[in-house]
Amino acid sequence: MSGQEKRDNKFETKLIHFGSEVDEATGASSVPIYQASTFHHHDIFNPPQHDYSRSGNPTRQALEDYIAVLEGGVQGFAFASGMAAISTTLMLLSAGDHLIVTEDVYGGTYRLLSNILTRMNIETTFVDMTQPELVKAALKPNTKAVYMETPSNPTLKITDIAEISTWAREHGLLSIVDNTFMTPYYQRPIELGTDIVLHSATKFLGGHSDVLAGLAVARTEEIARQLKYVQNGLGTVLGAQDSWLLMRGMKTLGARMAHSEVSARKLADWLSRRSDIEAVYYPGLPNHPGREVQEKQSTGYGAVVSFDVGSGERAKKLLNQVKLPLVAVSLGAVESILSYPAMMSHASMPPEVRAERGITDGLLRFSVGLEDIDDLLADLDQALANS
């Protein structure tokens, strides 16, 4: 099958037929795991494609090509974690640079920007990106990039990717989108004009709570060249075994996301009709302020629902009452995961900063897995009744 024919395939087909699904040497139905750190030079004057696994490994290369196909970029890059992908990408910036970032960004990203990159004199302005005028007002002479997370974690606010990416290009800024929650199954920012797409592939792409990984995809060859240089220089790469595990998980992305989103819609609707829930955050709800933008740039609403039970005390009681979901850090797995942002994903964010961003002590984040939704609702109902 030619490359052009592959590009014309529907997304679900690309998940299975991505270019390296069959090993050319043996016909094996799975990409081999090249568990090697270095590669022999048969002819010193004609070095092999891969010479050292930090710089390139055939198994990791297959994964990197895979995500590039799915996101519609020119080149992909695989990292040891989502934060490794984010931190490596932000190392494209230099001392004295400034970037504009979604205000309720993931706590690990906030920590990197606020406590680590500040030591390198890289400055960040956090803004409510549901209001594009606030993004534009944050522009400074030294601004070099705009970093979007949409839907945001954990309050699920929506940023207009195309509008912000277009504005960024007009001002010579790099545009970056964390696409972890939607995955390319529902949302492909590069097609909307974004320069770099990032993933914590530990989540929906891996899908089985058994691999730690991050991915990045570049829109242009020049950006890809820069990312490759920094990835190799920092050595933040994903190992061969985890690369193989991630590819195996990604093959079922479509089936998993479709099932979980149907359940997430039912969960959000059920929660929104309860009188003992303070607020429900889900882009698929009719009253979600970002729903129109979400439907313009995405083909679905995702599988994460956040809701406020009213207080930290009640949230903690509920977490000890549920029987089916994992009470854990992370999301996007075959099993449902119930998280408490104030003590988990956003614990590194100061309490007063969390409060400003709507991350209350009563807020819970439910990543809906593949269980029967009626069983999940029955379990949550008893937990709420006993909290």
mmCIF file of C-alpha atoms in Angstrom:
data_model
loop_
_atom_site.group_PDB
_atom_site.id
_atom_site.type_symbol
_atom_site.label_atom_id
_atom_site.label_comp_id
_atom_site.label_asym_id
_atom_site.label_seq_id
_atom_site.Cartn_x
_atom_site.Cartn_y
_atom_site.Cartn_z
ATOM 1 C CA MET A 1 0.000 0.000 0.000
ATOM 2 C CA SER A 2 1.412 3.406 -0.942
ATOM 3 C CA GLY A 3 1.885 6.303 1.450
ATOM 4 C CA GLN A 4 -0.836 8.270 -0.342
ATOM 5 C CA GLU A 5 -3.330 5.434 0.091
ATOM 6 C CA LYS A 6 -2.492 5.281 3.808
ATOM 7 C CA ARG A 7 -3.191 8.987 4.227
ATOM 8 C CA ASP A 8 -6.597 8.551 2.587
ATOM 9 C CA ASN A 9 -7.661 5.822 5.013
ATOM 10 C CA LYS A 10 -10.133 6.604 7.783
ATOM 11 C CA PHE A 11 -8.696 7.143 11.249
ATOM 12 C CA GLU A 12 -9.762 3.751 12.623
ATOM 13 C CA THR A 13 -7.933 2.082 9.735
ATOM 14 C CA LYS A 14 -4.800 4.151 10.356
ATOM 15 C CA LEU A 15 -4.773 2.861 13.935
ATOM 16 C CA ILE A 16 -4.174 -0.646 12.578
ATOM 17 C CA HIS A 17 -2.407 0.081 9.271
ATOM 18 C CA PHE A 18 0.099 2.791 10.153
ATOM 19 C CA GLY A 19 3.096 1.724 8.102
ATOM 20 C CA SER A 20 5.034 -0.534 10.464
ATOM 21 C CA GLU A 21 2.282 -2.958 11.412
ATOM 22 C CA VAL A 22 4.027 -5.834 9.603
ATOM 23 C CA ASP A 23 7.757 -6.470 9.966
ATOM 24 C CA GLU A 24 9.250 -6.316 6.473
ATOM 25 C CA ALA A 25 12.076 -8.721 7.289
ATOM 26 C CA THR A 26 10.018 -11.588 8.719
ATOM 27 C CA GLY A 27 6.349 -10.800 8.089
ATOM 28 C CA ALA A 28 5.725 -10.729 11.839
ATOM 29 C CA SER A 29 2.390 -9.144 12.762
ATOM 30 C CA SER A 30 4.032 -6.959 15.395
ATOM 31 C CA VAL A 31 6.916 -4.504 15.359
ATOM 32 C CA PRO A 32 9.965 -6.304 16.793
ATOM 33 C CA ILE A 33 11.412 -5.078 20.078
ATOM 34 C CA TYR A 34 14.978 -4.059 19.279
ATOM 35 C CA GLN A 35 16.445 -4.456 22.741
ATOM 36 C CA ALA A 36 19.805 -2.989 21.768
ATOM 37 C CA SER A 37 21.712 0.031 22.964
ATOM 38 C CA THR A 38 24.081 0.248 19.998
ATOM 39 C CA PHE A 39 24.336 -0.894 16.366
ATOM 40 C CA HIS A 40 27.237 -2.332 14.374
ATOM 41 C CA HIS A 41 28.767 -0.316 11.528
ATOM 42 C CA HIS A 42 29.353 -2.853 8.733
ATOM 43 C CA ASP A 43 31.034 -0.125 6.695
ATOM 44 C CA ILE A 44 32.517 2.819 8.580
ATOM 45 C CA PHE A 45 32.081 5.003 5.490
ATOM 46 C CA ASN A 46 28.371 4.157 5.282
ATOM 47 C CA PRO A 47 26.957 4.301 8.822
ATOM 48 C CA PRO A 48 23.635 2.543 9.529
ATOM 49 C CA GLN A 49 20.383 4.465 10.004
ATOM 50 C CA HIS A 50 20.553 3.778 13.738
ATOM 51 C CA ASP A 51 23.826 3.912 15.631
ATOM 52 C CA TYR A 52 22.876 4.414 19.301
ATOM 53 C CA SER A 53 19.444 3.988 20.870
ATOM 54 C CA ARG A 54 19.351 7.407 22.515
ATOM 55 C CA SER A 55 19.586 8.913 19.050
ATOM 56 C CA GLY A 56 17.269 6.403 17.416
ATOM 57 C CA ASN A 57 15.890 2.899 17.907
ATOM 58 C CA PRO A 58 13.872 0.974 15.283
ATOM 59 C CA THR A 59 11.083 0.119 17.738
ATOM 60 C CA ARG A 60 10.824 3.704 18.962
ATOM 61 C CA GLN A 61 11.020 4.916 15.364
ATOM 62 C CA ALA A 62 7.965 2.829 14.471
ATOM 63 C CA LEU A 63 6.048 4.445 17.340
ATOM 64 C CA GLU A 64 7.196 7.932 16.391
ATOM 65 C CA ASP A 65 6.108 7.363 12.785
ATOM 66 C CA TYR A 66 2.786 5.971 14.089
ATOM 67 C CA ILE A 67 1.841 9.072 16.092
ATOM 68 C CA ALA A 68 2.912 11.345 13.220
ATOM 69 C CA VAL A 69 0.470 9.513 10.933
ATOM 70 C CA LEU A 70 -2.352 9.817 13.474
ATOM 71 C CA GLU A 71 -1.808 13.516 14.203
ATOM 72 C CA GLY A 72 -1.053 14.507 10.617
ATOM 73 C CA GLY A 73 2.411 15.892 11.368
ATOM 74 C CA VAL A 74 5.743 15.440 9.637
ATOM 75 C CA GLN A 75 7.574 13.680 12.482
ATOM 76 C CA GLY A 76 6.858 12.243 15.906
ATOM 77 C CA PHE A 77 9.025 11.891 19.004
ATOM 78 C CA ALA A 78 8.663 9.476 21.919
ATOM 79 C CA PHE A 79 9.728 10.320 25.457
ATOM 80 C CA ALA A 80 10.074 8.639 28.840
ATOM 81 C CA SER A 81 6.938 10.383 30.183
ATOM 82 C CA GLY A 82 4.424 13.072 29.337
ATOM 83 C CA MET A 83 6.434 15.558 31.381
ATOM 84 C CA ALA A 84 9.579 14.554 29.491
ATOM 85 C CA ALA A 85 7.778 15.427 26.246
ATOM 86 C CA ILE A 86 6.588 18.750 27.678
ATOM 87 C CA SER A 87 9.909 19.741 29.243
ATOM 88 C CA THR A 88 11.883 18.798 26.127
ATOM 89 C CA THR A 89 9.542 20.845 23.954
ATOM 90 C CA LEU A 90 9.829 23.852 26.245
ATOM 91 C CA MET A 91 13.606 23.601 25.970
ATOM 92 C CA LEU A 92 13.144 25.061 22.500
ATOM 93 C CA LEU A 93 12.869 28.336 24.436
ATOM 94 C CA SER A 94 15.852 30.330 25.691
ATOM 95 C CA ALA A 95 16.646 32.481 28.719
ATOM 96 C CA GLY A 96 14.677 35.712 28.562
ATOM 97 C CA ASP A 97 11.799 34.212 26.575
ATOM 98 C CA HIS A 98 8.149 34.475 27.609
ATOM 99 C CA LEU A 99 5.222 32.145 26.933
ATOM 100 C CA ILE A 100 1.457 32.346 27.421
ATOM 101 C CA VAL A 101 -0.180 29.301 29.009
ATOM 102 C CA THR A 102 -3.670 28.000 29.828
ATOM 103 C CA GLU A 103 -4.340 29.033 33.433
ATOM 104 C CA ASP A 104 -5.751 25.720 34.722
ATOM 105 C CA VAL A 105 -3.009 23.664 33.151
ATOM 106 C CA TYR A 106 -1.947 20.237 34.490
ATOM 107 C CA GLY A 107 -0.192 20.564 37.847
ATOM 108 C CA GLY A 108 3.066 19.034 36.633
ATOM 109 C CA THR A 109 3.239 21.531 33.780
ATOM 110 C CA TYR A 110 2.497 24.352 36.221
ATOM 111 C CA ARG A 111 5.330 23.164 38.487
ATOM 112 C CA LEU A 112 7.768 23.018 35.564
ATOM 113 C CA LEU A 113 6.854 26.517 34.421
ATOM 114 C CA SER A 114 6.646 28.128 37.857
ATOM 115 C CA ASN A 115 9.469 26.499 39.801
ATOM 116 C CA ILE A 116 11.989 25.138 37.287
ATOM 117 C CA LEU A 117 11.980 27.185 34.089
ATOM 118 C CA THR A 118 11.916 30.373 36.154
ATOM 119 C CA ARG A 119 15.451 29.444 37.294
ATOM 120 C CA MET A 120 16.437 29.687 33.636
ATOM 121 C CA ASN A 121 14.778 33.086 33.247
ATOM 122 C CA ILE A 122 11.906 31.747 31.150
ATOM 123 C CA GLU A 123 8.774 33.676 32.060
ATOM 124 C CA THR A 124 5.147 32.508 31.949
ATOM 125 C CA THR A 125 1.821 34.339 31.962
ATOM 126 C CA PHE A 126 -1.179 32.155 32.801
ATOM 127 C CA VAL A 127 -4.458 33.289 31.234
ATOM 128 C CA ASP A 128 -8.041 32.118 30.832
ATOM 129 C CA MET A 129 -7.821 30.896 27.248
ATOM 130 C CA THR A 130 -11.592 30.617 26.886
ATOM 131 C CA GLN A 131 -11.297 34.356 26.249
ATOM 132 C CA PRO A 132 -8.975 34.882 23.240
ATOM 133 C CA GLU A 133 -8.708 38.606 23.975
ATOM 134 C CA LEU A 134 -6.910 37.787 27.227
ATOM 135 C CA VAL A 135 -4.392 35.670 25.320
ATOM 136 C CA LYS A 136 -3.743 38.497 22.885
ATOM 137 C CA ALA A 137 -3.443 41.040 25.715
ATOM 138 C CA ALA A 138 -0.711 38.921 27.328
ATOM 139 C CA LEU A 139 1.630 39.383 24.353
ATOM 140 C CA LYS A 140 5.007 40.886 25.226
ATOM 141 C CA PRO A 141 8.028 41.825 23.100
ATOM 142 C CA ASN A 142 9.807 38.675 24.362
ATOM 143 C CA THR A 143 6.856 36.287 23.896
ATOM 144 C CA LYS A 144 7.936 33.241 21.914
ATOM 145 C CA ALA A 145 5.204 30.628 22.399
ATOM 146 C CA VAL A 146 1.576 29.935 23.304
ATOM 147 C CA TYR A 147 0.820 26.726 25.208
ATOM 148 C CA MET A 148 -2.756 25.419 25.133
ATOM 149 C CA GLU A 149 -4.348 22.585 27.058
ATOM 150 C CA THR A 150 -7.849 21.903 25.787
ATOM 151 C CA PRO A 151 -9.944 20.556 27.375
ATOM 152 C CA SER A 152 -8.009 21.803 30.374
ATOM 153 C CA ASN A 153 -7.171 19.605 33.329
ATOM 154 C CA PRO A 154 -9.250 19.275 35.494
ATOM 155 C CA THR A 155 -11.957 21.907 34.839
ATOM 156 C CA LEU A 156 -12.376 21.013 31.151
ATOM 157 C CA LYS A 157 -12.326 24.542 29.769
ATOM 158 C CA ILE A 158 -12.127 24.823 25.988
ATOM 159 C CA THR A 159 -9.674 26.907 23.967
ATOM 160 C CA ASP A 160 -10.281 27.748 20.303
ATOM 161 C CA ILE A 161 -7.225 26.036 18.833
ATOM 162 C CA ALA A 162 -7.521 27.442 15.313
ATOM 163 C CA GLU A 163 -8.017 31.047 16.465
ATOM 164 C CA ILE A 164 -5.104 31.019 18.902
ATOM 165 C CA SER A 165 -2.794 29.111 16.546
ATOM 166 C CA THR A 166 -3.545 31.528 13.696
ATOM 167 C CA TRP A 167 -2.901 34.520 15.959
ATOM 168 C CA ALA A 168 0.342 32.928 17.170
ATOM 169 C CA ARG A 169 1.615 32.422 13.627
ATOM 170 C CA GLU A 170 0.772 36.025 12.732
ATOM 171 C CA HIS A 171 3.030 37.128 15.591
ATOM 172 C CA GLY A 172 5.827 34.646 14.920
ATOM 173 C CA LEU A 173 5.024 32.557 17.994
ATOM 174 C CA LEU A 174 5.275 28.808 18.426
ATOM 175 C CA SER A 175 1.872 27.239 19.142
ATOM 176 C CA ILE A 176 1.734 24.124 21.325
ATOM 177 C CA VAL A 177 -1.285 22.002 22.317
ATOM 178 C CA ASP A 178 -1.467 19.303 24.984
ATOM 179 C CA ASN A 179 -3.894 16.872 23.321
ATOM 180 C CA THR A 180 -3.868 14.217 26.059
ATOM 181 C CA PHE A 181 -7.585 14.327 26.899
ATOM 182 C CA MET A 182 -8.925 14.212 23.338
ATOM 183 C CA THR A 183 -6.232 12.171 21.553
ATOM 184 C CA PRO A 184 -6.058 12.336 17.736
ATOM 185 C CA TYR A 185 -9.171 10.152 17.668
ATOM 186 C CA TYR A 186 -11.262 13.203 18.552
ATOM 187 C CA GLN A 187 -8.998 16.195 17.928
ATOM 188 C CA ARG A 188 -6.038 16.880 15.621
ATOM 189 C CA PRO A 189 -4.561 20.307 16.421
ATOM 190 C CA ILE A 190 -1.981 20.238 13.606
ATOM 191 C CA GLU A 191 -4.868 20.225 11.124
ATOM 192 C CA LEU A 192 -6.053 23.395 12.898
ATOM 193 C CA GLY A 193 -2.678 25.095 12.481
ATOM 194 C CA THR A 194 -0.824 24.149 15.668
ATOM 195 C CA ASP A 195 2.968 23.752 15.467
ATOM 196 C CA ILE A 196 3.528 21.051 18.120
ATOM 197 C CA VAL A 197 1.105 18.543 19.646
ATOM 198 C CA LEU A 198 1.937 16.866 22.955
ATOM 199 C CA HIS A 199 0.581 13.800 24.740
ATOM 200 C CA SER A 200 0.953 12.117 28.038
ATOM 201 C CA ALA A 201 0.731 8.778 26.232
ATOM 202 C CA THR A 202 0.516 7.117 29.649
ATOM 203 C CA LYS A 203 -3.173 8.021 29.489
ATOM 204 C CA PHE A 204 -5.623 7.250 26.662
ATOM 205 C CA LEU A 205 -3.057 6.335 24.033
ATOM 206 C CA GLY A 206 -1.503 3.604 26.188
ATOM 207 C CA GLY A 207 -4.859 2.907 27.755
ATOM 208 C CA HIS A 208 -3.951 0.098 30.165
ATOM 209 C CA SER A 209 -2.183 1.697 33.148
ATOM 210 C CA ASP A 210 0.981 -0.231 32.328
ATOM 211 C CA VAL A 211 3.286 2.155 30.484
ATOM 212 C CA LEU A 212 4.761 5.587 31.190
ATOM 213 C CA ALA A 213 5.341 7.585 28.001
ATOM 214 C CA GLY A 214 5.105 10.947 26.285
ATOM 215 C CA LEU A 215 4.773 11.907 22.629
ATOM 216 C CA ALA A 216 5.279 15.029 20.544
ATOM 217 C CA VAL A 217 4.457 15.701 16.903
ATOM 218 C CA ALA A 218 5.845 18.533 14.785
ATOM 219 C CA ARG A 219 3.967 20.354 12.027
ATOM 220 C CA THR A 220 7.025 21.312 9.953
ATOM 221 C CA GLU A 221 10.407 19.837 9.102
ATOM 222 C CA GLU A 222 12.195 22.770 10.742
ATOM 223 C CA ILE A 223 10.366 22.331 14.058
ATOM 224 C CA ALA A 224 10.997 18.580 13.833
ATOM 225 C CA ARG A 225 14.704 19.209 13.367
ATOM 226 C CA GLN A 226 14.804 21.398 16.462
ATOM 227 C CA LEU A 227 12.845 18.882 18.563
ATOM 228 C CA LYS A 228 15.062 16.011 17.443
ATOM 229 C CA TYR A 229 18.175 17.964 18.404
ATOM 230 C CA VAL A 230 16.874 18.689 21.919
ATOM 231 C CA GLN A 231 15.493 15.157 22.416
ATOM 232 C CA ASN A 232 18.866 13.666 21.543
ATOM 233 C CA GLY A 233 20.744 16.252 23.588
ATOM 234 C CA LEU A 234 18.669 15.706 26.725
ATOM 235 C CA GLY A 235 18.293 11.948 26.282
ATOM 236 C CA THR A 236 14.648 11.988 27.400
ATOM 237 C CA VAL A 237 13.747 9.051 25.154
ATOM 238 C CA LEU A 238 11.349 6.142 25.531
ATOM 239 C CA GLY A 239 12.791 2.632 25.774
ATOM 240 C CA ALA A 240 12.098 -0.120 23.264
ATOM 241 C CA GLN A 241 9.887 -2.240 25.550
ATOM 242 C CA ASP A 242 7.643 0.696 26.461
ATOM 243 C CA SER A 243 7.514 1.816 22.836
ATOM 244 C CA TRP A 244 6.177 -1.619 21.899
ATOM 245 C CA LEU A 245 3.631 -1.614 24.742
ATOM 246 C CA LEU A 246 2.398 1.813 23.713
ATOM 247 C CA MET A 247 1.905 0.753 20.098
ATOM 248 C CA ARG A 248 -0.078 -2.254 21.245
ATOM 249 C CA GLY A 249 -2.329 -0.021 23.329
ATOM 250 C CA MET A 250 -2.818 2.527 20.557
ATOM 251 C CA LYS A 251 -4.261 -0.057 18.166
ATOM 252 C CA THR A 252 -7.464 -0.190 20.248
ATOM 253 C CA LEU A 253 -7.710 3.570 20.831
ATOM 254 C CA GLY A 254 -10.791 4.032 18.642
ATOM 255 C CA ALA A 255 -12.809 1.260 20.248
ATOM 256 C CA ARG A 256 -11.848 2.350 23.759
ATOM 257 C CA MET A 257 -12.510 6.058 23.256
ATOM 258 C CA ALA A 258 -15.873 5.482 21.574
ATOM 259 C CA HIS A 259 -17.090 3.211 24.368
ATOM 260 C CA SER A 260 -15.820 5.401 27.193
ATOM 261 C CA GLU A 261 -17.256 8.588 25.707
ATOM 262 C CA VAL A 262 -20.768 7.145 25.529
ATOM 263 C CA SER A 263 -20.484 6.225 29.203
ATOM 264 C CA ALA A 264 -18.983 9.620 30.101
ATOM 265 C CA ARG A 265 -21.955 11.404 28.538
ATOM 266 C CA LYS A 266 -24.331 9.303 30.649
ATOM 267 C CA LEU A 267 -22.283 9.974 33.779
ATOM 268 C CA ALA A 268 -22.231 13.731 33.180
ATOM 269 C CA ASP A 269 -25.985 13.823 32.562
ATOM 270 C CA TRP A 270 -26.659 11.721 35.680
ATOM 271 C CA LEU A 271 -24.493 13.947 37.855
ATOM 272 C CA SER A 272 -26.022 17.150 36.470
ATOM 273 C CA ARG A 273 -29.490 15.995 37.559
ATOM 274 C CA ARG A 274 -28.454 15.380 41.174
ATOM 275 C CA SER A 275 -29.212 18.009 43.791
ATOM 276 C CA ASP A 276 -26.218 17.017 45.938
ATOM 277 C CA ILE A 277 -23.625 17.934 43.279
ATOM 278 C CA GLU A 278 -22.413 21.541 43.213
ATOM 279 C CA ALA A 279 -21.135 21.582 39.619
ATOM 280 C CA VAL A 280 -20.404 19.250 36.707
ATOM 281 C CA TYR A 281 -17.752 19.940 34.070
ATOM 282 C CA TYR A 282 -18.059 18.126 30.751
ATOM 283 C CA PRO A 283 -17.889 19.635 27.251
ATOM 284 C CA GLY A 284 -20.825 17.513 26.094
ATOM 285 C CA LEU A 285 -23.323 19.059 28.511
ATOM 286 C CA PRO A 286 -25.732 21.533 26.870
ATOM 287 C CA ASN A 287 -24.810 24.254 29.374
ATOM 288 C CA HIS A 288 -21.047 23.931 29.002
ATOM 289 C CA PRO A 289 -19.781 27.367 27.867
ATOM 290 C CA GLY A 290 -17.209 25.825 25.538
ATOM 291 C CA ARG A 291 -19.459 23.300 23.845
ATOM 292 C CA GLU A 292 -19.801 25.236 20.568
ATOM 293 C CA VAL A 293 -16.026 25.603 20.208
ATOM 294 C CA GLN A 294 -15.516 21.960 21.181
ATOM 295 C CA GLU A 295 -17.895 20.802 18.464
ATOM 296 C CA LYS A 296 -16.128 23.011 15.909
ATOM 297 C CA GLN A 297 -12.662 21.574 16.536
ATOM 298 C CA SER A 298 -13.326 18.055 17.843
ATOM 299 C CA THR A 299 -15.456 15.093 16.843
ATOM 300 C CA GLY A 300 -16.386 14.173 20.418
ATOM 301 C CA TYR A 301 -16.362 15.268 24.039
ATOM 302 C CA GLY A 302 -13.942 12.827 25.609
ATOM 303 C CA ALA A 303 -14.138 10.431 28.528
ATOM 304 C CA VAL A 304 -13.283 12.674 31.488
ATOM 305 C CA VAL A 305 -15.935 14.222 33.734
ATOM 306 C CA SER A 306 -15.131 16.495 36.677
ATOM 307 C CA PHE A 307 -17.618 17.312 39.406
ATOM 308 C CA ASP A 308 -17.728 19.183 42.701
ATOM 309 C CA VAL A 309 -19.296 17.409 45.681
ATOM 310 C CA GLY A 310 -19.287 20.538 47.823
ATOM 311 C CA SER A 311 -16.362 20.123 50.199
ATOM 312 C CA GLY A 312 -13.008 18.475 50.682
ATOM 313 C CA GLU A 313 -14.389 16.433 53.556
ATOM 314 C CA ARG A 314 -17.144 14.947 51.402
ATOM 315 C CA ALA A 315 -14.768 14.328 48.503
ATOM 316 C CA LYS A 316 -12.420 12.325 50.727
ATOM 317 C CA LYS A 317 -15.291 10.287 52.169
ATOM 318 C CA LEU A 318 -16.516 9.467 48.684
ATOM 319 C CA LEU A 319 -13.051 8.362 47.599
ATOM 320 C CA ASN A 320 -13.036 5.842 50.430
ATOM 321 C CA GLN A 321 -16.541 4.591 49.575
ATOM 322 C CA VAL A 322 -16.288 3.776 45.857
ATOM 323 C CA LYS A 323 -15.662 0.143 44.940
ATOM 324 C CA LEU A 324 -15.184 0.054 41.161
ATOM 325 C CA PRO A 325 -12.967 2.935 40.029
ATOM 326 C CA LEU A 326 -9.309 3.025 40.904
ATOM 327 C CA VAL A 327 -8.695 5.881 43.308
ATOM 328 C CA ALA A 328 -5.451 6.961 41.759
ATOM 329 C CA VAL A 329 -3.343 9.450 39.900
ATOM 330 C CA SER A 330 -3.686 9.292 36.083
ATOM 331 C CA LEU A 331 -6.574 8.716 33.686
ATOM 332 C CA GLY A 332 -7.444 7.245 30.309
ATOM 333 C CA ALA A 333 -7.328 3.541 31.145
ATOM 334 C CA VAL A 334 -9.569 0.539 30.542
ATOM 335 C CA GLU A 335 -10.488 0.740 34.220
ATOM 336 C CA SER A 336 -12.240 3.873 35.488
ATOM 337 C CA ILE A 337 -10.018 6.136 37.575
ATOM 338 C CA LEU A 338 -11.316 8.583 40.152
ATOM 339 C CA SER A 339 -8.812 11.273 41.082
ATOM 340 C CA TYR A 340 -8.684 14.056 43.636
ATOM 341 C CA PRO A 341 -6.840 16.961 41.940
ATOM 342 C CA ALA A 342 -6.222 18.907 45.156
ATOM 343 C CA MET A 343 -4.137 16.026 46.539
ATOM 344 C CA MET A 344 -3.021 14.356 43.316
ATOM 345 C CA SER A 345 -2.567 15.954 39.864
ATOM 346 C CA HIS A 346 -2.571 19.540 41.177
ATOM 347 C CA ALA A 347 -0.995 19.069 44.599
ATOM 348 C CA SER A 348 2.048 21.021 43.390
ATOM 349 C CA MET A 349 -0.162 24.038 42.718
ATOM 350 C CA PRO A 350 -0.537 26.312 45.797
ATOM 351 C CA PRO A 351 -4.042 26.235 47.373
ATOM 352 C CA GLU A 352 -4.710 29.881 46.588
ATOM 353 C CA VAL A 353 -3.738 29.338 42.935
ATOM 354 C CA ARG A 354 -6.002 26.266 42.707
ATOM 355 C CA ALA A 355 -8.874 28.315 44.157
ATOM 356 C CA GLU A 356 -8.348 31.063 41.570
ATOM 357 C CA ARG A 357 -8.594 28.472 38.786
ATOM 358 C CA GLY A 358 -11.729 26.777 40.096
ATOM 359 C CA ILE A 359 -9.919 23.672 41.363
ATOM 360 C CA THR A 360 -11.826 23.452 44.628
ATOM 361 C CA ASP A 361 -11.274 21.058 47.511
ATOM 362 C CA GLY A 362 -14.538 19.349 46.571
ATOM 363 C CA LEU A 363 -13.570 18.721 42.945
ATOM 364 C CA LEU A 364 -13.184 15.157 41.692
ATOM 365 C CA ARG A 365 -12.099 13.979 38.236
ATOM 366 C CA PHE A 366 -13.648 10.798 36.846
ATOM 367 C CA SER A 367 -11.944 9.114 33.894
ATOM 368 C CA VAL A 368 -14.518 6.687 32.559
ATOM 369 C CA GLY A 369 -13.232 3.257 31.589
ATOM 370 C CA LEU A 370 -14.805 0.247 29.911
ATOM 371 C CA GLU A 371 -16.989 -1.020 32.746
ATOM 372 C CA ASP A 372 -20.763 -1.115 32.309
ATOM 373 C CA ILE A 373 -21.975 2.402 32.998
ATOM 374 C CA ASP A 374 -24.930 1.206 35.081
ATOM 375 C CA ASP A 375 -22.529 -0.524 37.458
ATOM 376 C CA LEU A 376 -20.412 2.629 37.702
ATOM 377 C CA LEU A 377 -23.465 4.788 38.408
ATOM 378 C CA ALA A 378 -24.754 2.384 41.059
ATOM 379 C CA ASP A 379 -21.374 2.396 42.760
ATOM 380 C CA LEU A 380 -21.114 6.192 42.652
ATOM 381 C CA ASP A 381 -24.684 6.508 43.919
ATOM 382 C CA GLN A 382 -23.938 4.465 47.044
ATOM 383 C CA ALA A 383 -20.689 6.349 47.600
ATOM 384 C CA LEU A 384 -22.453 9.719 47.380
ATOM 385 C CA ALA A 385 -25.216 8.519 49.708
ATOM 386 C CA ASN A 386 -22.637 7.490 52.301
ATOM 387 C CA SER A 387 -20.508 10.631 52.037
#
